[in-house]
Amino acid sequence: MTVTPIRLFGDPVLRSPADPVVDFDKELRRLVADLIDTLRDEGGAGLAAPQLGVGLRVFAFDVDDVVGHIVNPVVEFPDEEEQEGPEGCLSIPGVYVDTKRRLNAVAKGFDEHGEPIQLVGTGMMARCVQHETDHLDGVLFIDRLDAKARKEAMKAIRATDWYEAGLTIKVSPHASSGKAG
Ligand SMILES: [Zn+2]
């Protein structure tokens, strides 16, 4: 079992569109295993490869004990119905905001062996499919909020311990020993 550290908001990998998987090889199967192990350890609904720092179009899901993965997903909406409800992200820990999503979503893609699969989701699974596919495009759930809610979400993010810790790491310890003078 390999649990891998999850990249947090502020990491550029979360803003980079991921590449389609071309080789359905051993490395891909290791990535899928890492995604599922890490997701189960963290207890989330879904986890996309960029959240582990890997720029490939793969995500894992664990919704109502349905555990799986999909490679190169393409999402379709069978109808216009919408849902409201709180949404969070393992890359934005501790921040949950009501986020409007489509109620039904179908993801078409492949399993780790390259066999075509279809993931038919409603409710939470549909929300997961939309959230994780967004990750593969460098999109985060806070981008789906209206301006006011997004502003509040950013305020909540800035108030978290992990965001503050991330900023501290970026400050150079030698900033005050420059060549001035
Ligand atoms: Zn997420």
JSON list of C-alpha atoms and ligand atoms in Angstrom, two decimals:
[
{"chain": "A", "resi": 1, "resn": "MET", "atom": "CA", "xyz": [0.00, 0.00, 0.00]},
{"chain": "A", "resi": 2, "resn": "THR", "atom": "CA", "xyz": [1.39, 3.36, -1.04]},
{"chain": "A", "resi": 3, "resn": "VAL", "atom": "CA", "xyz": [-0.11, 6.49, 0.43]},
{"chain": "A", "resi": 4, "resn": "THR", "atom": "CA", "xyz": [1.26, 9.54, -1.37]},
{"chain": "A", "resi": 5, "resn": "PRO", "atom": "CA", "xyz": [1.22, 13.15, -0.06]},
{"chain": "A", "resi": 6, "resn": "ILE", "atom": "CA", "xyz": [-1.59, 15.21, -1.58]},
{"chain": "A", "resi": 7, "resn": "ARG", "atom": "CA", "xyz": [-0.66, 18.49, -3.29]},
{"chain": "A", "resi": 8, "resn": "LEU", "atom": "CA", "xyz": [-2.39, 21.49, -1.70]},
{"chain": "A", "resi": 9, "resn": "PHE", "atom": "CA", "xyz": [-3.99, 24.62, -3.13]},
{"chain": "A", "resi": 10, "resn": "GLY", "atom": "CA", "xyz": [-1.21, 26.95, -4.31]},
{"chain": "A", "resi": 11, "resn": "ASP", "atom": "CA", "xyz": [0.75, 24.12, -5.95]},
{"chain": "A", "resi": 12, "resn": "PRO", "atom": "CA", "xyz": [1.00, 24.93, -9.70]},
{"chain": "A", "resi": 13, "resn": "VAL", "atom": "CA", "xyz": [0.38, 21.28, -10.66]},
{"chain": "A", "resi": 14, "resn": "LEU", "atom": "CA", "xyz": [-3.26, 21.76, -9.61]},
{"chain": "A", "resi": 15, "resn": "ARG", "atom": "CA", "xyz": [-3.59, 24.54, -12.22]},
{"chain": "A", "resi": 16, "resn": "SER", "atom": "CA", "xyz": [-2.00, 22.64, -15.11]},
{"chain": "A", "resi": 17, "resn": "PRO", "atom": "CA", "xyz": [-4.21, 20.72, -17.58]},
{"chain": "A", "resi": 18, "resn": "ALA", "atom": "CA", "xyz": [-3.24, 17.03, -17.49]},
{"chain": "A", "resi": 19, "resn": "ASP", "atom": "CA", "xyz": [-2.15, 15.01, -20.53]},
{"chain": "A", "resi": 20, "resn": "PRO", "atom": "CA", "xyz": [-4.13, 12.06, -21.91]},
{"chain": "A", "resi": 21, "resn": "VAL", "atom": "CA", "xyz": [-2.78, 8.63, -20.99]},
{"chain": "A", "resi": 22, "resn": "VAL", "atom": "CA", "xyz": [-1.17, 6.95, -24.01]},
{"chain": "A", "resi": 23, "resn": "ASP", "atom": "CA", "xyz": [0.55, 3.91, -22.47]},
{"chain": "A", "resi": 24, "resn": "PHE", "atom": "CA", "xyz": [-1.62, 1.53, -20.46]},
{"chain": "A", "resi": 25, "resn": "ASP", "atom": "CA", "xyz": [1.41, 0.03, -18.77]},
{"chain": "A", "resi": 26, "resn": "LYS", "atom": "CA", "xyz": [2.68, -1.05, -15.36]},
{"chain": "A", "resi": 27, "resn": "GLU", "atom": "CA", "xyz": [3.38, 2.56, -14.42]},
{"chain": "A", "resi": 28, "resn": "LEU", "atom": "CA", "xyz": [-0.25, 3.51, -15.02]},
{"chain": "A", "resi": 29, "resn": "ARG", "atom": "CA", "xyz": [-1.42, 0.59, -12.87]},
{"chain": "A", "resi": 30, "resn": "ARG", "atom": "CA", "xyz": [0.92, 1.74, -10.09]},
{"chain": "A", "resi": 31, "resn": "LEU", "atom": "CA", "xyz": [-0.54, 5.26, -10.35]},
{"chain": "A", "resi": 32, "resn": "VAL", "atom": "CA", "xyz": [-4.09, 3.87, -10.11]},
{"chain": "A", "resi": 33, "resn": "ALA", "atom": "CA", "xyz": [-3.13, 1.82, -7.03]},
{"chain": "A", "resi": 34, "resn": "ASP", "atom": "CA", "xyz": [-1.53, 4.90, -5.42]},
{"chain": "A", "resi": 35, "resn": "LEU", "atom": "CA", "xyz": [-4.66, 6.97, -6.13]},
{"chain": "A", "resi": 36, "resn": "ILE", "atom": "CA", "xyz": [-6.98, 4.37, -4.59]},
{"chain": "A", "resi": 37, "resn": "ASP", "atom": "CA", "xyz": [-4.73, 3.72, -1.56]},
{"chain": "A", "resi": 38, "resn": "THR", "atom": "CA", "xyz": [-4.33, 7.44, -0.87]},
{"chain": "A", "resi": 39, "resn": "LEU", "atom": "CA", "xyz": [-8.04, 8.13, -1.40]},
{"chain": "A", "resi": 40, "resn": "ARG", "atom": "CA", "xyz": [-9.09, 5.37, 1.00]},
{"chain": "A", "resi": 41, "resn": "ASP", "atom": "CA", "xyz": [-6.54, 6.56, 3.57]},
{"chain": "A", "resi": 42, "resn": "GLU", "atom": "CA", "xyz": [-7.82, 10.15, 3.35]},
{"chain": "A", "resi": 43, "resn": "GLY", "atom": "CA", "xyz": [-11.48, 9.17, 3.26]},
{"chain": "A", "resi": 44, "resn": "GLY", "atom": "CA", "xyz": [-12.53, 11.37, 0.34]},
{"chain": "A", "resi": 45, "resn": "ALA", "atom": "CA", "xyz": [-14.95, 10.74, -2.53]},
{"chain": "A", "resi": 46, "resn": "GLY", "atom": "CA", "xyz": [-12.44, 11.18, -5.34]},
{"chain": "A", "resi": 47, "resn": "LEU", "atom": "CA", "xyz": [-8.79, 11.86, -6.12]},
{"chain": "A", "resi": 48, "resn": "ALA", "atom": "CA", "xyz": [-7.26, 12.96, -9.43]},
{"chain": "A", "resi": 49, "resn": "ALA", "atom": "CA", "xyz": [-3.68, 12.25, -10.55]},
{"chain": "A", "resi": 50, "resn": "PRO", "atom": "CA", "xyz": [-2.61, 15.95, -10.52]},
{"chain": "A", "resi": 51, "resn": "GLN", "atom": "CA", "xyz": [-3.38, 15.94, -6.77]},
{"chain": "A", "resi": 52, "resn": "LEU", "atom": "CA", "xyz": [-0.48, 13.49, -6.41]},
{"chain": "A", "resi": 53, "resn": "GLY", "atom": "CA", "xyz": [1.68, 15.66, -8.68]},
{"chain": "A", "resi": 54, "resn": "VAL", "atom": "CA", "xyz": [1.14, 13.50, -11.78]},
{"chain": "A", "resi": 55, "resn": "GLY", "atom": "CA", "xyz": [-0.10, 15.33, -14.90]},
{"chain": "A", "resi": 56, "resn": "LEU", "atom": "CA", "xyz": [-2.13, 12.48, -16.41]},
{"chain": "A", "resi": 57, "resn": "ARG", "atom": "CA", "xyz": [-5.87, 12.21, -17.05]},
{"chain": "A", "resi": 58, "resn": "VAL", "atom": "CA", "xyz": [-6.78, 9.62, -14.39]},
{"chain": "A", "resi": 59, "resn": "PHE", "atom": "CA", "xyz": [-8.95, 9.76, -11.29]},
{"chain": "A", "resi": 60, "resn": "ALA", "atom": "CA", "xyz": [-10.11, 7.35, -8.59]},
{"chain": "A", "resi": 61, "resn": "PHE", "atom": "CA", "xyz": [-13.47, 7.42, -6.79]},
{"chain": "A", "resi": 62, "resn": "ASP", "atom": "CA", "xyz": [-14.95, 5.97, -3.62]},
{"chain": "A", "resi": 63, "resn": "VAL", "atom": "CA", "xyz": [-18.63, 6.89, -3.40]},
{"chain": "A", "resi": 64, "resn": "ASP", "atom": "CA", "xyz": [-21.09, 4.84, -1.30]},
{"chain": "A", "resi": 65, "resn": "ASP", "atom": "CA", "xyz": [-18.59, 1.95, -1.29]},
{"chain": "A", "resi": 66, "resn": "VAL", "atom": "CA", "xyz": [-18.30, 1.97, -5.07]},
{"chain": "A", "resi": 67, "resn": "VAL", "atom": "CA", "xyz": [-14.53, 2.15, -5.56]},
{"chain": "A", "resi": 68, "resn": "GLY", "atom": "CA", "xyz": [-12.87, 2.45, -8.94]},
{"chain": "A", "resi": 69, "resn": "HIS", "atom": "CA", "xyz": [-10.90, 4.52, -11.40]},
{"chain": "A", "resi": 70, "resn": "ILE", "atom": "CA", "xyz": [-11.23, 5.93, -14.89]},
{"chain": "A", "resi": 71, "resn": "VAL", "atom": "CA", "xyz": [-8.60, 6.94, -17.46]},
{"chain": "A", "resi": 72, "resn": "ASN", "atom": "CA", "xyz": [-9.06, 9.69, -20.09]},
{"chain": "A", "resi": 73, "resn": "PRO", "atom": "CA", "xyz": [-12.65, 10.43, -18.99]},
{"chain": "A", "resi": 74, "resn": "VAL", "atom": "CA", "xyz": [-15.01, 12.41, -21.20]},
{"chain": "A", "resi": 75, "resn": "VAL", "atom": "CA", "xyz": [-18.07, 13.70, -19.35]},
{"chain": "A", "resi": 76, "resn": "GLU", "atom": "CA", "xyz": [-21.56, 13.94, -20.83]},
{"chain": "A", "resi": 77, "resn": "PHE", "atom": "CA", "xyz": [-24.74, 15.22, -19.23]},
{"chain": "A", "resi": 78, "resn": "PRO", "atom": "CA", "xyz": [-27.91, 13.25, -20.05]},
{"chain": "A", "resi": 79, "resn": "ASP", "atom": "CA", "xyz": [-30.23, 16.08, -18.90]},
{"chain": "A", "resi": 80, "resn": "GLU", "atom": "CA", "xyz": [-30.32, 19.64, -17.56]},
{"chain": "A", "resi": 81, "resn": "GLU", "atom": "CA", "xyz": [-31.06, 18.81, -13.90]},
{"chain": "A", "resi": 82, "resn": "GLU", "atom": "CA", "xyz": [-28.92, 20.48, -11.23]},
{"chain": "A", "resi": 83, "resn": "GLN", "atom": "CA", "xyz": [-28.04, 19.79, -7.59]},
{"chain": "A", "resi": 84, "resn": "GLU", "atom": "CA", "xyz": [-26.94, 22.02, -4.70]},
{"chain": "A", "resi": 85, "resn": "GLY", "atom": "CA", "xyz": [-24.86, 20.81, -1.80]},
{"chain": "A", "resi": 86, "resn": "PRO", "atom": "CA", "xyz": [-21.59, 21.22, 0.07]},
{"chain": "A", "resi": 87, "resn": "GLU", "atom": "CA", "xyz": [-18.42, 20.37, -1.81]},
{"chain": "A", "resi": 88, "resn": "GLY", "atom": "CA", "xyz": [-14.85, 20.03, -0.57]},
{"chain": "A", "resi": 89, "resn": "CYS", "atom": "CA", "xyz": [-11.49, 18.99, -1.94]},
{"chain": "A", "resi": 90, "resn": "LEU", "atom": "CA", "xyz": [-8.58, 16.99, -0.48]},
{"chain": "A", "resi": 91, "resn": "SER", "atom": "CA", "xyz": [-6.29, 19.70, -1.92]},
{"chain": "A", "resi": 92, "resn": "ILE", "atom": "CA", "xyz": [-8.24, 22.40, -0.02]},
{"chain": "A", "resi": 93, "resn": "PRO", "atom": "CA", "xyz": [-8.67, 20.70, 3.37]},
{"chain": "A", "resi": 94, "resn": "GLY", "atom": "CA", "xyz": [-11.20, 22.06, 5.84]},
{"chain": "A", "resi": 95, "resn": "VAL", "atom": "CA", "xyz": [-13.07, 24.25, 3.33]},
{"chain": "A", "resi": 96, "resn": "TYR", "atom": "CA", "xyz": [-16.60, 23.22, 2.28]},
{"chain": "A", "resi": 97, "resn": "VAL", "atom": "CA", "xyz": [-18.86, 25.42, 0.17]},
{"chain": "A", "resi": 98, "resn": "ASP", "atom": "CA", "xyz": [-22.28, 24.85, -1.41]},
{"chain": "A", "resi": 99, "resn": "THR", "atom": "CA", "xyz": [-21.51, 24.27, -5.09]},
{"chain": "A", "resi": 100, "resn": "LYS", "atom": "CA", "xyz": [-24.01, 23.91, -7.91]},
{"chain": "A", "resi": 101, "resn": "ARG", "atom": "CA", "xyz": [-23.43, 20.88, -10.13]},
{"chain": "A", "resi": 102, "resn": "ARG", "atom": "CA", "xyz": [-25.36, 18.83, -12.64]},
{"chain": "A", "resi": 103, "resn": "LEU", "atom": "CA", "xyz": [-27.40, 16.08, -10.97]},
{"chain": "A", "resi": 104, "resn": "ASN", "atom": "CA", "xyz": [-26.55, 13.41, -13.54]},
{"chain": "A", "resi": 105, "resn": "ALA", "atom": "CA", "xyz": [-23.26, 12.83, -15.33]},
{"chain": "A", "resi": 106, "resn": "VAL", "atom": "CA", "xyz": [-21.81, 10.03, -17.42]},
{"chain": "A", "resi": 107, "resn": "ALA", "atom": "CA", "xyz": [-18.05, 9.61, -17.75]},
{"chain": "A", "resi": 108, "resn": "LYS", "atom": "CA", "xyz": [-16.78, 7.56, -20.69]},
{"chain": "A", "resi": 109, "resn": "GLY", "atom": "CA", "xyz": [-13.18, 6.39, -20.63]},
{"chain": "A", "resi": 110, "resn": "PHE", "atom": "CA", "xyz": [-10.95, 3.39, -20.05]},
{"chain": "A", "resi": 111, "resn": "ASP", "atom": "CA", "xyz": [-9.80, 1.16, -17.23]},
{"chain": "A", "resi": 112, "resn": "GLU", "atom": "CA", "xyz": [-6.11, 0.65, -16.40]},
{"chain": "A", "resi": 113, "resn": "HIS", "atom": "CA", "xyz": [-5.87, -2.10, -19.03]},
{"chain": "A", "resi": 114, "resn": "GLY", "atom": "CA", "xyz": [-7.26, 0.08, -21.81]},
{"chain": "A", "resi": 115, "resn": "GLU", "atom": "CA", "xyz": [-10.73, -1.50, -21.85]},
{"chain": "A", "resi": 116, "resn": "PRO", "atom": "CA", "xyz": [-13.56, 0.99, -22.49]},
{"chain": "A", "resi": 117, "resn": "ILE", "atom": "CA", "xyz": [-15.69, 1.72, -19.40]},
{"chain": "A", "resi": 118, "resn": "GLN", "atom": "CA", "xyz": [-18.62, 3.97, -18.62]},
{"chain": "A", "resi": 119, "resn": "LEU", "atom": "CA", "xyz": [-19.33, 5.51, -15.23]},
{"chain": "A", "resi": 120, "resn": "VAL", "atom": "CA", "xyz": [-22.98, 6.51, -14.81]},
{"chain": "A", "resi": 121, "resn": "GLY", "atom": "CA", "xyz": [-23.35, 8.87, -11.88]},
{"chain": "A", "resi": 122, "resn": "THR", "atom": "CA", "xyz": [-26.20, 10.56, -10.09]},
{"chain": "A", "resi": 123, "resn": "GLY", "atom": "CA", "xyz": [-26.09, 12.74, -6.96]},
{"chain": "A", "resi": 124, "resn": "MET", "atom": "CA", "xyz": [-22.77, 12.34, -5.12]},
{"chain": "A", "resi": 125, "resn": "MET", "atom": "CA", "xyz": [-21.18, 10.20, -7.86]},
{"chain": "A", "resi": 126, "resn": "ALA", "atom": "CA", "xyz": [-22.16, 12.77, -10.50]},
{"chain": "A", "resi": 127, "resn": "ARG", "atom": "CA", "xyz": [-20.67, 15.51, -8.30]},
{"chain": "A", "resi": 128, "resn": "CYS", "atom": "CA", "xyz": [-17.49, 13.46, -7.92]},
{"chain": "A", "resi": 129, "resn": "VAL", "atom": "CA", "xyz": [-17.21, 12.89, -11.69]},
{"chain": "A", "resi": 130, "resn": "GLN", "atom": "CA", "xyz": [-17.52, 16.63, -12.38]},
{"chain": "A", "resi": 131, "resn": "HIS", "atom": "CA", "xyz": [-15.13, 17.64, -9.58]},
{"chain": "A", "resi": 132, "resn": "GLU", "atom": "CA", "xyz": [-12.43, 15.14, -10.57]},
{"chain": "A", "resi": 133, "resn": "THR", "atom": "CA", "xyz": [-12.69, 15.81, -14.31]},
{"chain": "A", "resi": 134, "resn": "ASP", "atom": "CA", "xyz": [-12.29, 19.52, -13.50]},
{"chain": "A", "resi": 135, "resn": "HIS", "atom": "CA", "xyz": [-9.01, 18.64, -11.74]},
{"chain": "A", "resi": 136, "resn": "LEU", "atom": "CA", "xyz": [-7.75, 17.13, -15.01]},
{"chain": "A", "resi": 137, "resn": "ASP", "atom": "CA", "xyz": [-8.38, 20.51, -16.68]},
{"chain": "A", "resi": 138, "resn": "GLY", "atom": "CA", "xyz": [-6.65, 22.48, -13.90]},
{"chain": "A", "resi": 139, "resn": "VAL", "atom": "CA", "xyz": [-10.01, 23.66, -12.53]},
{"chain": "A", "resi": 140, "resn": "LEU", "atom": "CA", "xyz": [-10.87, 23.69, -8.80]},
{"chain": "A", "resi": 141, "resn": "PHE", "atom": "CA", "xyz": [-14.34, 23.70, -7.25]},
{"chain": "A", "resi": 142, "resn": "ILE", "atom": "CA", "xyz": [-13.92, 27.24, -5.99]},
{"chain": "A", "resi": 143, "resn": "ASP", "atom": "CA", "xyz": [-13.78, 28.31, -9.67]},
{"chain": "A", "resi": 144, "resn": "ARG", "atom": "CA", "xyz": [-17.39, 27.07, -10.00]},
{"chain": "A", "resi": 145, "resn": "LEU", "atom": "CA", "xyz": [-18.66, 29.46, -7.32]},
{"chain": "A", "resi": 146, "resn": "ASP", "atom": "CA", "xyz": [-20.14, 32.89, -7.94]},
{"chain": "A", "resi": 147, "resn": "ALA", "atom": "CA", "xyz": [-17.90, 35.88, -7.17]},
{"chain": "A", "resi": 148, "resn": "LYS", "atom": "CA", "xyz": [-19.19, 36.43, -3.63]},
{"chain": "A", "resi": 149, "resn": "ALA", "atom": "CA", "xyz": [-18.95, 32.77, -2.56]},
{"chain": "A", "resi": 150, "resn": "ARG", "atom": "CA", "xyz": [-15.52, 32.49, -4.16]},
{"chain": "A", "resi": 151, "resn": "LYS", "atom": "CA", "xyz": [-14.30, 35.49, -2.20]},
{"chain": "A", "resi": 152, "resn": "GLU", "atom": "CA", "xyz": [-15.54, 33.90, 1.03]},
{"chain": "A", "resi": 153, "resn": "ALA", "atom": "CA", "xyz": [-13.91, 30.60, 0.11]},
{"chain": "A", "resi": 154, "resn": "MET", "atom": "CA", "xyz": [-10.57, 32.38, -0.50]},
{"chain": "A", "resi": 155, "resn": "LYS", "atom": "CA", "xyz": [-10.91, 34.03, 2.91]},
{"chain": "A", "resi": 156, "resn": "ALA", "atom": "CA", "xyz": [-11.50, 30.60, 4.50]},
{"chain": "A", "resi": 157, "resn": "ILE", "atom": "CA", "xyz": [-8.49, 29.17, 2.63]},
{"chain": "A", "resi": 158, "resn": "ARG", "atom": "CA", "xyz": [-6.21, 31.99, 3.80]},
{"chain": "A", "resi": 159, "resn": "ALA", "atom": "CA", "xyz": [-7.32, 31.30, 7.40]},
{"chain": "A", "resi": 160, "resn": "THR", "atom": "CA", "xyz": [-6.26, 27.62, 7.33]},
{"chain": "A", "resi": 161, "resn": "ASP", "atom": "CA", "xyz": [-3.09, 26.43, 9.06]},
{"chain": "A", "resi": 162, "resn": "TRP", "atom": "CA", "xyz": [-1.90, 24.54, 5.98]},
{"chain": "A", "resi": 163, "resn": "TYR", "atom": "CA", "xyz": [-2.16, 27.61, 3.71]},
{"chain": "A", "resi": 164, "resn": "GLU", "atom": "CA", "xyz": [-0.14, 29.68, 6.16]},
{"chain": "A", "resi": 165, "resn": "ALA", "atom": "CA", "xyz": [2.47, 26.89, 6.46]},
{"chain": "A", "resi": 166, "resn": "GLY", "atom": "CA", "xyz": [2.76, 26.74, 2.64]},
{"chain": "A", "resi": 167, "resn": "LEU", "atom": "CA", "xyz": [3.44, 30.47, 2.49]},
{"chain": "A", "resi": 168, "resn": "THR", "atom": "CA", "xyz": [6.08, 30.24, 5.21]},
{"chain": "A", "resi": 169, "resn": "ILE", "atom": "CA", "xyz": [7.99, 27.57, 3.28]},
{"chain": "A", "resi": 170, "resn": "LYS", "atom": "CA", "xyz": [8.15, 29.82, 0.22]},
{"chain": "A", "resi": 171, "resn": "VAL", "atom": "CA", "xyz": [9.90, 32.63, 2.13]},
{"chain": "A", "resi": 172, "resn": "SER", "atom": "CA", "xyz": [13.68, 32.47, 1.61]},
{"chain": "A", "resi": 173, "resn": "PRO", "atom": "CA", "xyz": [15.62, 32.04, 4.87]},
{"chain": "A", "resi": 174, "resn": "HIS", "atom": "CA", "xyz": [18.34, 34.23, 3.35]},
{"chain": "A", "resi": 175, "resn": "ALA", "atom": "CA", "xyz": [16.06, 37.10, 2.42]},
{"chain": "A", "resi": 176, "resn": "SER", "atom": "CA", "xyz": [17.64, 39.43, 4.98]},
{"chain": "A", "resi": 177, "resn": "SER", "atom": "CA", "xyz": [21.27, 38.62, 4.11]},
{"chain": "A", "resi": 178, "resn": "GLY", "atom": "CA", "xyz": [21.32, 40.28, 0.70]},
{"chain": "A", "resi": 179, "resn": "LYS", "atom": "CA", "xyz": [24.10, 42.28, -0.90]},
{"chain": "A", "resi": 180, "resn": "ALA", "atom": "CA", "xyz": [22.73, 45.63, 0.18]},
{"chain": "A", "resi": 181, "resn": "GLY", "atom": "CA", "xyz": [25.42, 47.89, 1.58]},
{"chain": "B", "resi": 1, "resn": "ZN", "atom": "ZN", "xyz": [-10.55, 18.04, -5.43]}
]
